[in-house]
Structures are given as structure tokens and as C-alpha cells.
Coordinates of C-alpha atoms (C1' of nucleotides) in Angstrom, one line a residue:
Chain A
M1 CA -38.9 14.0 -9.0
D2 CA -39.8 10.3 -9.2
T3 CA -36.9 9.8 -11.6
A4 CA -34.6 11.6 -9.2
L5 CA -35.8 9.3 -6.5
D6 CA -35.0 6.3 -8.7
R7 CA -31.5 7.5 -9.0
A8 CA -31.3 7.9 -5.3
V9 CA -32.4 4.3 -4.9
R10 CA -29.6 3.2 -7.1
V11 CA -26.9 5.0 -5.0
F12 CA -28.3 3.8 -1.7
R13 CA -28.4 0.2 -3.0
E14 CA -24.8 0.4 -4.2
R15 CA -23.2 2.3 -1.3
G16 CA -25.6 1.9 1.6
Y17 CA -26.8 4.7 3.8
H18 CA -23.7 6.0 5.7
A19 CA -21.4 5.8 2.7
T20 CA -23.7 7.9 0.6
S21 CA -23.0 11.6 1.1
I22 CA -25.2 14.4 0.1
G23 CA -22.7 15.1 -2.6
D24 CA -23.2 11.6 -3.9
L25 CA -26.9 12.3 -3.9
T26 CA -26.7 15.6 -5.7
A27 CA -24.6 14.0 -8.4
A28 CA -26.8 11.0 -8.8
M29 CA -30.2 12.8 -8.5
R30 CA -28.9 15.8 -10.6
L31 CA -30.3 18.1 -8.0
A32 CA -28.4 20.8 -6.1
T33 CA -28.0 20.6 -2.4
G34 CA -30.7 23.2 -1.7
S35 CA -33.1 21.5 -4.0
I36 CA -32.8 18.2 -2.1
Y37 CA -33.4 19.9 1.2
K38 CA -36.4 21.7 -0.3
A39 CA -38.0 18.4 -1.3
F40 CA -37.0 16.4 1.8
R41 CA -36.5 17.3 5.4
D42 CA -33.0 15.6 5.6
K43 CA -30.9 12.8 4.3
H44 CA -32.9 10.3 6.4
A45 CA -36.1 11.4 4.7
V46 CA -34.6 10.9 1.3
F47 CA -33.6 7.4 2.3
L48 CA -37.0 6.6 3.6
A49 CA -38.6 7.8 0.4
A50 CA -36.1 5.8 -1.6
F51 CA -36.8 2.7 0.5
E52 CA -40.5 3.0 0.0
R53 CA -40.1 3.4 -3.7
Y54 CA -37.8 0.4 -3.9
T55 CA -40.0 -2.0 -2.0
A56 CA -43.1 -1.0 -4.0
R57 CA -41.4 -1.7 -7.3
R58 CA -39.8 -5.0 -6.0
Q59 CA -43.2 -6.2 -4.7
E60 CA -44.7 -5.6 -8.1
Q61 CA -41.9 -7.6 -9.8
T62 CA -42.2 -10.4 -7.3
R63 CA -45.9 -10.7 -7.7
S64 CA -45.9 -10.6 -11.4
A65 CA -43.2 -13.3 -11.5
A66 CA -45.3 -15.5 -9.2
A67 CA -48.4 -14.8 -11.4
R68 CA -46.7 -16.5 -14.3
G69 CA -47.2 -19.9 -12.7
T70 CA -50.2 -22.0 -13.3
N71 CA -50.6 -23.5 -9.9
G72 CA -49.3 -22.9 -6.3
R73 CA -46.1 -24.9 -6.8
D74 CA -45.2 -23.2 -10.1
R75 CA -45.8 -19.8 -8.6
V76 CA -43.4 -20.5 -5.7
R77 CA -40.9 -21.8 -8.2
N78 CA -41.1 -18.7 -10.4
L79 CA -40.9 -16.5 -7.3
L80 CA -37.6 -18.2 -6.3
L81 CA -36.2 -18.1 -9.8
S82 CA -37.0 -14.4 -10.0
Y83 CA -35.1 -13.8 -6.7
V84 CA -32.1 -15.7 -8.0
A85 CA -32.1 -13.6 -11.2
Q86 CA -32.3 -10.4 -9.1
S87 CA -29.5 -11.5 -6.9
Q88 CA -27.1 -12.2 -9.8
G89 CA -24.8 -10.2 -12.0
T90 CA -25.1 -6.4 -12.3
E91 CA -28.4 -6.3 -10.5
G92 CA -27.2 -8.6 -7.7
R93 CA -24.0 -6.5 -7.2
R94 CA -26.2 -3.4 -6.9
G95 CA -27.8 -5.1 -3.9
C96 CA -31.1 -5.1 -2.1
L97 CA -32.3 -2.1 -0.1
V98 CA -34.2 -4.3 2.4
V99 CA -31.2 -6.5 3.3
G100 CA -28.9 -3.4 3.3
S101 CA -31.2 -1.6 5.6
A102 CA -31.6 -4.6 7.9
V103 CA -27.9 -5.1 8.2
E104 CA -26.7 -1.5 8.3
L105 CA -29.5 0.4 10.1
S106 CA -32.1 -1.8 11.8
A107 CA -30.0 -2.0 15.0
V108 CA -29.7 1.8 15.4
D109 CA -32.8 3.2 13.5
S110 CA -36.1 2.0 14.8
V111 CA -38.1 3.6 12.0
V112 CA -36.1 1.7 9.4
A113 CA -36.2 -1.4 11.5
A114 CA -40.0 -1.3 11.5
R115 CA -40.2 -0.9 7.8
V116 CA -37.8 -3.7 7.2
G117 CA -39.7 -6.0 9.5
A118 CA -43.0 -5.1 7.9
Q119 CA -41.6 -5.8 4.4
L120 CA -40.2 -9.2 5.4
K121 CA -43.5 -10.1 7.0
T122 CA -45.4 -9.1 3.9
N123 CA -43.2 -11.2 1.7
E124 CA -43.4 -14.1 4.1
D125 CA -47.2 -14.0 4.2
F126 CA -47.3 -13.8 0.4
I127 CA -45.2 -17.0 0.1
A128 CA -47.3 -18.8 2.8
G129 CA -50.3 -17.9 0.7
L130 CA -48.8 -19.4 -2.4
I131 CA -48.1 -22.6 -0.5
R132 CA -51.7 -22.8 0.7
E133 CA -52.9 -22.2 -2.8
G134 CA -50.7 -25.1 -3.9
Q135 CA -52.2 -27.3 -1.2
A136 CA -55.7 -26.3 -2.4
D137 CA -55.0 -27.1 -6.1
G138 CA -53.1 -30.3 -5.3
S139 CA -49.7 -29.3 -6.5
I140 CA -48.2 -29.2 -2.9
P141 CA -48.7 -32.0 -0.3
G142 CA -51.0 -31.0 2.6
H143 CA -48.4 -32.0 5.2
V144 CA -46.1 -29.1 4.3
A145 CA -46.0 -26.6 7.1
A146 CA -46.8 -23.4 5.2
D147 CA -45.7 -20.9 7.8
D148 CA -42.4 -22.5 8.7
T149 CA -41.6 -23.2 5.1
A150 CA -42.4 -19.6 4.1
R151 CA -40.1 -18.3 6.8
L152 CA -37.3 -20.5 5.7
M153 CA -37.8 -19.4 2.1
I154 CA -37.5 -15.8 3.3
C155 CA -34.2 -16.7 4.7
I156 CA -33.2 -18.2 1.4
T157 CA -34.2 -15.1 -0.6
Q158 CA -32.4 -12.8 1.8
G159 CA -29.4 -15.1 1.8
L160 CA -29.4 -15.0 -2.0
R161 CA -29.0 -11.3 -2.0
V162 CA -26.0 -11.5 0.4
V163 CA -24.3 -14.2 -1.6
G164 CA -25.0 -12.4 -4.8
K165 CA -23.6 -9.2 -3.5
A166 CA -20.5 -11.2 -2.6
R167 CA -20.2 -12.1 -6.3
L168 CA -20.6 -15.8 -5.9
P169 CA -22.2 -17.2 -9.1
L170 CA -25.7 -18.5 -8.6
D171 CA -27.2 -21.2 -10.9
G172 CA -31.0 -20.5 -10.7
T173 CA -32.2 -23.8 -12.2
R174 CA -30.0 -26.0 -9.9
L175 CA -30.5 -23.9 -6.8
V176 CA -34.2 -23.6 -7.1
G177 CA -34.4 -27.3 -8.1
V178 CA -32.9 -28.2 -4.7
A179 CA -35.0 -25.6 -2.9
M180 CA -38.2 -27.1 -4.3
K181 CA -37.6 -30.2 -2.1
L182 CA -39.0 -28.0 0.7
L183 CA -42.4 -28.5 -0.9
A184 CA -42.2 -32.3 -1.0
Chain B
M1 CA -4.4 -6.2 22.5
D2 CA -6.5 -9.2 21.6
T3 CA -9.1 -8.3 24.1
A4 CA -9.2 -4.8 22.6
L5 CA -9.7 -6.4 19.2
D6 CA -12.6 -8.4 20.6
R7 CA -14.2 -5.2 21.7
A8 CA -13.6 -3.7 18.2
V9 CA -15.3 -6.8 16.7
R10 CA -18.4 -6.1 18.8
V11 CA -18.7 -2.4 17.7
F12 CA -18.2 -3.2 14.1
R13 CA -20.8 -6.0 14.3
E14 CA -23.3 -3.7 15.8
R15 CA -22.7 -0.5 13.8
G16 CA -21.0 -1.6 10.7
Y17 CA -17.9 0.0 9.2
H18 CA -18.9 3.5 8.2
A19 CA -21.0 4.2 11.2
T20 CA -18.2 3.3 13.6
S21 CA -16.0 6.3 14.2
I22 CA -12.5 6.3 15.7
G23 CA -14.1 7.8 18.7
D24 CA -16.4 4.8 19.0
L25 CA -13.3 2.6 18.7
T26 CA -11.4 4.4 21.4
A27 CA -14.3 4.1 23.8
A28 CA -14.9 0.4 23.0
M29 CA -11.3 -0.7 22.9
R30 CA -10.3 1.6 25.8
L31 CA -7.3 2.8 23.9
A32 CA -6.5 6.4 23.0
T33 CA -6.5 7.6 19.4
G34 CA -2.7 7.6 19.2
S35 CA -2.5 4.1 20.6
I36 CA -4.8 2.7 18.0
Y37 CA -2.8 4.4 15.2
K38 CA 0.4 3.0 16.7
A39 CA -1.0 -0.5 16.6
F40 CA -2.8 -0.3 13.2
R41 CA -2.1 1.7 10.0
D42 CA -5.6 3.1 9.8
K43 CA -9.2 2.4 10.5
H44 CA -9.4 0.0 7.6
A45 CA -6.6 -2.1 9.1
V46 CA -8.4 -2.3 12.5
F47 CA -11.5 -3.5 10.6
L48 CA -9.5 -6.2 8.7
A49 CA -7.9 -7.4 11.9
A50 CA -11.3 -7.5 13.6
F51 CA -12.8 -9.4 10.6
E52 CA -10.0 -12.0 10.7
R53 CA -10.5 -12.5 14.5
Y54 CA -14.2 -12.8 14.1
T55 CA -14.1 -15.4 11.3
A56 CA -11.5 -17.5 13.1
R57 CA -13.7 -17.6 16.2
R58 CA -16.9 -18.3 14.3
Q59 CA -15.2 -21.1 12.3
E60 CA -14.2 -22.7 15.6
Q61 CA -17.8 -22.5 16.9
T62 CA -19.3 -23.9 13.7
R63 CA -16.9 -26.8 13.5
S64 CA -17.3 -27.8 17.1
A65 CA -21.1 -27.6 16.7
A66 CA -20.9 -29.9 13.7
A67 CA -18.5 -32.2 15.6
R68 CA -21.3 -32.9 18.1
G69 CA -23.1 -35.0 15.5
T70 CA -22.6 -38.8 15.2
N71 CA -23.0 -39.0 11.4
G72 CA -23.0 -36.6 8.4
R73 CA -26.7 -35.9 8.6
D74 CA -26.6 -35.1 12.3
R75 CA -23.5 -32.9 11.8
V76 CA -25.4 -30.8 9.2
R77 CA -28.4 -30.5 11.5
N78 CA -26.2 -29.4 14.4
L79 CA -24.5 -26.8 12.2
L80 CA -27.8 -25.4 11.1
L81 CA -29.1 -25.3 14.6
S82 CA -26.0 -23.5 15.8
Y83 CA -26.5 -20.9 13.0
V84 CA -30.1 -20.3 14.1
A85 CA -29.0 -19.9 17.7
Q86 CA -26.3 -17.4 16.7
S87 CA -28.9 -15.4 14.6
Q88 CA -31.3 -15.0 17.4
G89 CA -31.8 -12.7 20.4
T90 CA -28.9 -10.5 21.6
E91 CA -26.3 -12.3 19.6
G92 CA -28.4 -12.1 16.5
R93 CA -29.1 -8.4 16.9
R94 CA -25.4 -7.9 17.2
G95 CA -25.1 -9.2 13.7
C96 CA -22.5 -11.1 11.6
L97 CA -19.4 -9.4 10.4
V98 CA -19.3 -11.5 7.2
V99 CA -22.9 -10.5 6.2
G100 CA -22.3 -7.0 7.2
S101 CA -19.1 -6.7 5.2
A102 CA -20.7 -8.4 2.2
V103 CA -23.5 -5.9 2.2
E104 CA -21.8 -2.7 3.2
L105 CA -18.3 -3.1 1.7
S106 CA -17.8 -5.8 -0.9
A107 CA -19.1 -3.5 -3.6
V108 CA -16.5 -0.8 -3.0
D109 CA -13.7 -2.5 -1.1
S110 CA -12.0 -5.3 -3.1
V111 CA -9.8 -6.4 -0.2
V112 CA -12.8 -7.0 2.0
A113 CA -14.8 -8.5 -0.9
A114 CA -12.0 -11.1 -1.4
R115 CA -12.1 -12.1 2.3
V116 CA -15.8 -12.3 2.4
G117 CA -15.8 -14.5 -0.7
A118 CA -13.1 -16.7 0.7
Q119 CA -15.0 -17.2 3.9
L120 CA -18.2 -18.1 2.2
K121 CA -16.4 -20.6 0.0
T122 CA -14.7 -22.2 3.0
N123 CA -18.0 -22.6 4.8
E124 CA -19.6 -24.0 1.7
D125 CA -16.9 -26.5 1.2
F126 CA -17.2 -27.5 4.8
I127 CA -20.9 -28.2 4.4
A128 CA -20.4 -30.0 1.2
G129 CA -17.9 -32.2 3.0
L130 CA -20.4 -33.0 5.7
I131 CA -22.9 -34.0 3.1
R132 CA -20.5 -36.3 1.4
E133 CA -19.6 -37.8 4.9
G134 CA -23.3 -38.5 5.3
Q135 CA -23.5 -40.2 2.0
A136 CA -20.6 -42.3 2.9
D137 CA -22.0 -43.3 6.3
G138 CA -25.5 -43.9 4.8
S139 CA -27.3 -41.1 6.7
I140 CA -27.8 -39.0 3.5
P141 CA -29.1 -40.5 0.2
G142 CA -26.5 -40.7 -2.6
H143 CA -28.7 -38.8 -5.1
V144 CA -28.4 -35.5 -3.1
A145 CA -26.4 -33.0 -5.0
A146 CA -23.7 -32.1 -2.4
D147 CA -22.4 -28.9 -4.0
D148 CA -25.7 -27.3 -5.0
T149 CA -27.2 -28.2 -1.6
A150 CA -24.3 -26.7 0.2
R151 CA -24.6 -23.5 -1.7
L152 CA -28.3 -23.3 -0.9
M153 CA -27.5 -23.9 2.7
I154 CA -25.0 -21.1 2.7
C155 CA -27.8 -18.9 1.4
I156 CA -30.0 -20.1 4.3
T157 CA -27.3 -19.4 6.9
Q158 CA -26.6 -15.9 5.6
G159 CA -30.3 -15.2 5.3
L160 CA -30.8 -16.3 8.9
R161 CA -28.4 -13.6 10.0
V162 CA -30.3 -10.9 8.0
V163 CA -33.7 -12.0 9.4
G164 CA -32.3 -12.3 12.9
K165 CA -30.9 -8.8 12.7
A166 CA -34.3 -7.6 11.7
R167 CA -35.6 -9.1 15.0
L168 CA -37.9 -11.7 13.5
P169 CA -38.2 -14.6 15.9
L170 CA -36.6 -17.8 14.7
D171 CA -37.7 -21.2 15.9
G172 CA -34.6 -23.4 15.5
T173 CA -36.3 -26.8 15.8
R174 CA -39.0 -26.0 13.3
L175 CA -36.9 -24.1 10.8
V176 CA -34.1 -26.8 10.8
G177 CA -36.7 -29.5 10.7
V178 CA -38.0 -28.0 7.4
A179 CA -34.5 -27.4 6.0
M180 CA -33.5 -31.0 6.6
K181 CA -35.8 -32.0 3.8
L182 CA -33.0 -30.7 1.5
L183 CA -31.1 -33.9 2.5
A184 CA -34.0 -36.2 1.5
Chain C
dT1 C1' -47.8 44.7 -16.3
dT2 C1' -46.9 43.9 -11.7
dT3 C1' -46.7 41.2 -7.8
dA4 C1' -46.4 36.7 -5.3
dT5 C1' -44.9 32.3 -5.0
dT6 C1' -42.1 28.8 -6.0
dA7 C1' -38.3 25.7 -7.8
dG8 C1' -33.7 25.3 -8.0
dG9 C1' -28.7 26.3 -7.3
dA10 C1' -24.3 27.7 -5.0
dA11 C1' -21.8 29.3 -1.2
dA12 C1' -21.3 29.4 3.8
dC13 C1' -22.0 27.0 8.3
dA14 C1' -20.9 24.3 12.3
dA15 C1' -19.9 19.7 13.5
dT16 C1' -17.7 15.5 13.0
dC17 C1' -14.5 12.7 10.7
dA18 C1' -9.9 10.2 10.2
dT19 C1' -5.3 11.2 10.8
dT20 C1' -0.9 13.2 12.6
dC21 C1' 2.0 15.1 16.0
dC22 C1' 4.0 15.6 20.2
dC23 C1' 4.3 14.7 24.9
dT24 C1' 4.8 11.6 29.1
dA25 C1' 6.0 7.3 31.6
dA26 C1' 7.9 3.1 31.8
dT27 C1' 10.8 -0.5 30.5
dA28 C1' 15.3 -2.2 28.3
dA29 C1' 20.2 -1.7 27.3
dC30 C1' 24.6 -0.4 28.5
Chain D
dG1 C1' 22.8 5.3 37.0
dT2 C1' 22.2 6.9 32.6
dT3 C1' 20.5 6.5 28.1
dA4 C1' 17.6 4.5 24.4
dT5 C1' 13.5 2.7 23.1
dT6 C1' 8.9 2.0 23.2
dA7 C1' 3.8 2.0 24.6
dG8 C1' 0.3 4.9 25.4
dG9 C1' -2.4 9.2 25.7
dG10 C1' -4.4 13.7 24.2
dA11 C1' -4.5 17.9 21.7
dA12 C1' -4.2 19.9 17.0
dT13 C1' -5.2 19.5 11.9
dG14 C1' -7.2 19.3 7.6
dA15 C1' -10.8 17.2 5.1
dT16 C1' -15.5 16.0 4.8
dT17 C1' -19.9 15.6 6.6
dG18 C1' -25.0 17.2 6.9
dT19 C1' -27.5 21.3 7.0
dT20 C1' -28.8 26.3 6.4
dT21 C1' -29.0 30.5 4.1
dC22 C1' -29.3 33.4 0.5
dC23 C1' -29.7 34.3 -4.3
dT24 C1' -31.7 33.8 -9.1
dA25 C1' -35.0 32.7 -12.5
dA26 C1' -39.3 31.2 -13.7
dT27 C1' -44.2 30.6 -13.2
dA28 C1' -48.8 31.9 -11.4
dA29 C1' -52.0 35.4 -9.6
dA30 C1' -53.7 40.0 -9.6

DNA sequence: TTTATTAGGAAACAATCATTCCCTAATAAC
DNA sequence: GTTATTAGGGAATGATTGTTTCCTAATAAA
């Protein structure tokens, strides 16, 4: 069932919520219509489960990318580099369920809106924490405004997903090189 | 007809493409079904016309915001401030048609994908031009990489629309204050 | 072995979708 | 004044949507 949900994640990422029909889901999840409705109340419940699975996995990836750094500054850099990599090529074209949900659903679906907002807040807090770590270990100047900088970096990461979905090429080294000025 | 198209823009911004039915369009545009299909070949054509109208108007607003600056640096600052303002509150919740199209359609609709890409490129070139102006008038250091910085700023502006649609509050002065470090 | 219980699949369902068709007024041409 | 031509409106149409129902096969319980 978890592998079926992974396949649902993929379809929702590529097509979004409304453009994904139950037929698309049966084909992708390799489950018949009745089986899907036996496992989930309706299409919306499938989406919510897929969303949760996606964010859990992404959070894992993001944190392990950050963990590869040796100090606060390096951890932020690695996090940003990981986001650029995720926003590019095949993976980038596949899209991000969080930005997809924010754009397509958060205006009309308060349940999804709440989860999107919570996810963004979690990521923002994580980045702010990394910045404070950097200030503690001396790799980031103390005058950097951690919260404001974290919020701007969230905008950068979400914007990367939009631009990546639009197929614009993204040079990780150069882009992140520029972005690191925010920690000066 | 132009005022009807403005109303179509509003609906598409709020609901996106797939979630907007012809019924929604007739209600919003105050035109009967037959009238819409007499003016446009199909729903897709209505969307394309709305997209074009939206980008034209937005481009106007962005350029006039930038024009209020007295040098390159100030023009970039005003452009960013204008983007934050557009991404906030009622207007922000309404959403951006470029971001919406990139996320919802560019993977499956090559016509829309091309227009989205062109629009992003136009905006990026405009910002890069402002940076070069600033370097010429001395308000921006010559060592700033104009193209890379412009691309990152595009990510910021698109990300602002995503975050604004998710209802996170955006403090323009503080956010842009941090972002201006990219021109240091 | 027999009986329950369950997972899964396919057809049937009503509702909604985009689209087409035809009708009515109103304006333009002659 | 009469006739074309056009803009606009609304009902009808076929396809597709999400959902429900029923059936089958397999496993677990007795």
C-alpha cells in the first residue's frame, strides 16, 4: 500500500489535484477503483495521504543534506544546494507537492491550506535554527536577522521549484553562491 | 469584452485552470455559454487570452514601480517592494497567473509552458538591466554578477507569490532589506 | 471442512464537464 | 422597408468525472 501511495505522489506532483482523475490513480497505483475507495474515503483523502508521505520524505532528505555540513553556514549552503538539485531536471519537472498544493488548493481547501502553512513554517524554523547555530559556532555574523533571512530563504526555495517546473536551467553553484551573501 | 476578460483573469487566478468550469466563467464574465464560444475557440483560448492580459498589466505595474527609483539600486528595491505588496493580503491570496500556470500547466501544456518561460525570461532580463544600470550609476558594486543575481531574484519573486498564497504574512521592509544584501 | 471476513476488481451510477446547436434581437446594407 | 449579418443567450449533447455497488477469490476463524 505504501508503494501504491508513492505512485500516487508521483501523479499528483506531475498533474496536480484537479487534473488527476481516479482513472489516472488506478493506472498509477495499479489498484482498481473499488480498491482505492476501500482504502481511502475519497479522492481528497488519497491526496492528503500522498501529501503527508511526500512531506515526510522531503523533510528527511532536506535534513540529511543539511547534516552533511560541518558548521551552521555549511549546513545552510548544503540545504540550498539540495533544493536547487531537487528543482532541476526530471525531478524538478515533476514538481513539488507543497508549492502545487499552495497554488492550486490553498485558496479553496482549508485543510490543505493548513498543512501547507504548517510545512512552510516547519522548514522556516529549521532554517532559522541553522542560522542561529552558525552564529553560535562563529560561521555566520551575529548581526544577521535569523527569522527574516529564513523567511526570505523559504521564498527562494519555493521560487526555485516554480522556476524549475518552468524548465529554466538552474546553476546550483552560482545561484547558491549569490544566495550566501544573505549570511554576510 | 476586455472587462469580461478581466473578470476571467480573476477567476483563473483564484481557482486555476482545471478547477474553473465554463459555468464559473459565464457567471464571472456575465456572458452566456454560447457567447463565450463565439468569442473564443474553447476554454483553453479563453485562458490564453486571460494570461496575456494579465502579464501585460503586471508588466506595466512592475515597470512603473521600478521607474519610481532614482538609481539602479533604488529601482531594484522598488521592484521587490512592489512584488511583496502584490503577494500579500487579498491580492496575494488571489494569486499570480504566471506562477499558477507554471505549476499547474507547464508540464502538460507546451503552449502555456512557452509563454510562462518567456515571461520569466523577460522579467529576469529586466532585473538584470536594472542591476547593470546601478553598476553604471555607481549605486551597485561592479563585482555583482548581474545575470546570476537576476535569476535568484526571479526565484524570490515567484517564491513570494507561493508564500503569499499560503497566507504567510510578509513584511516588505524587512524582507527587501535582507534581499538587498544580494547587491552588496 | 465449513464459515466469516476481507482485499480487490469491474460494471453501473448520477453529476458535472466542455462543447455544439439553434433561437432571438438588434444592427447594417441595400 | 426589407433583407442580411451578427451578437448574444439558453437548451441539448456526449464525454468524463467521482462515487457506489456488487461480485469474486482468498485468507482467517471455528
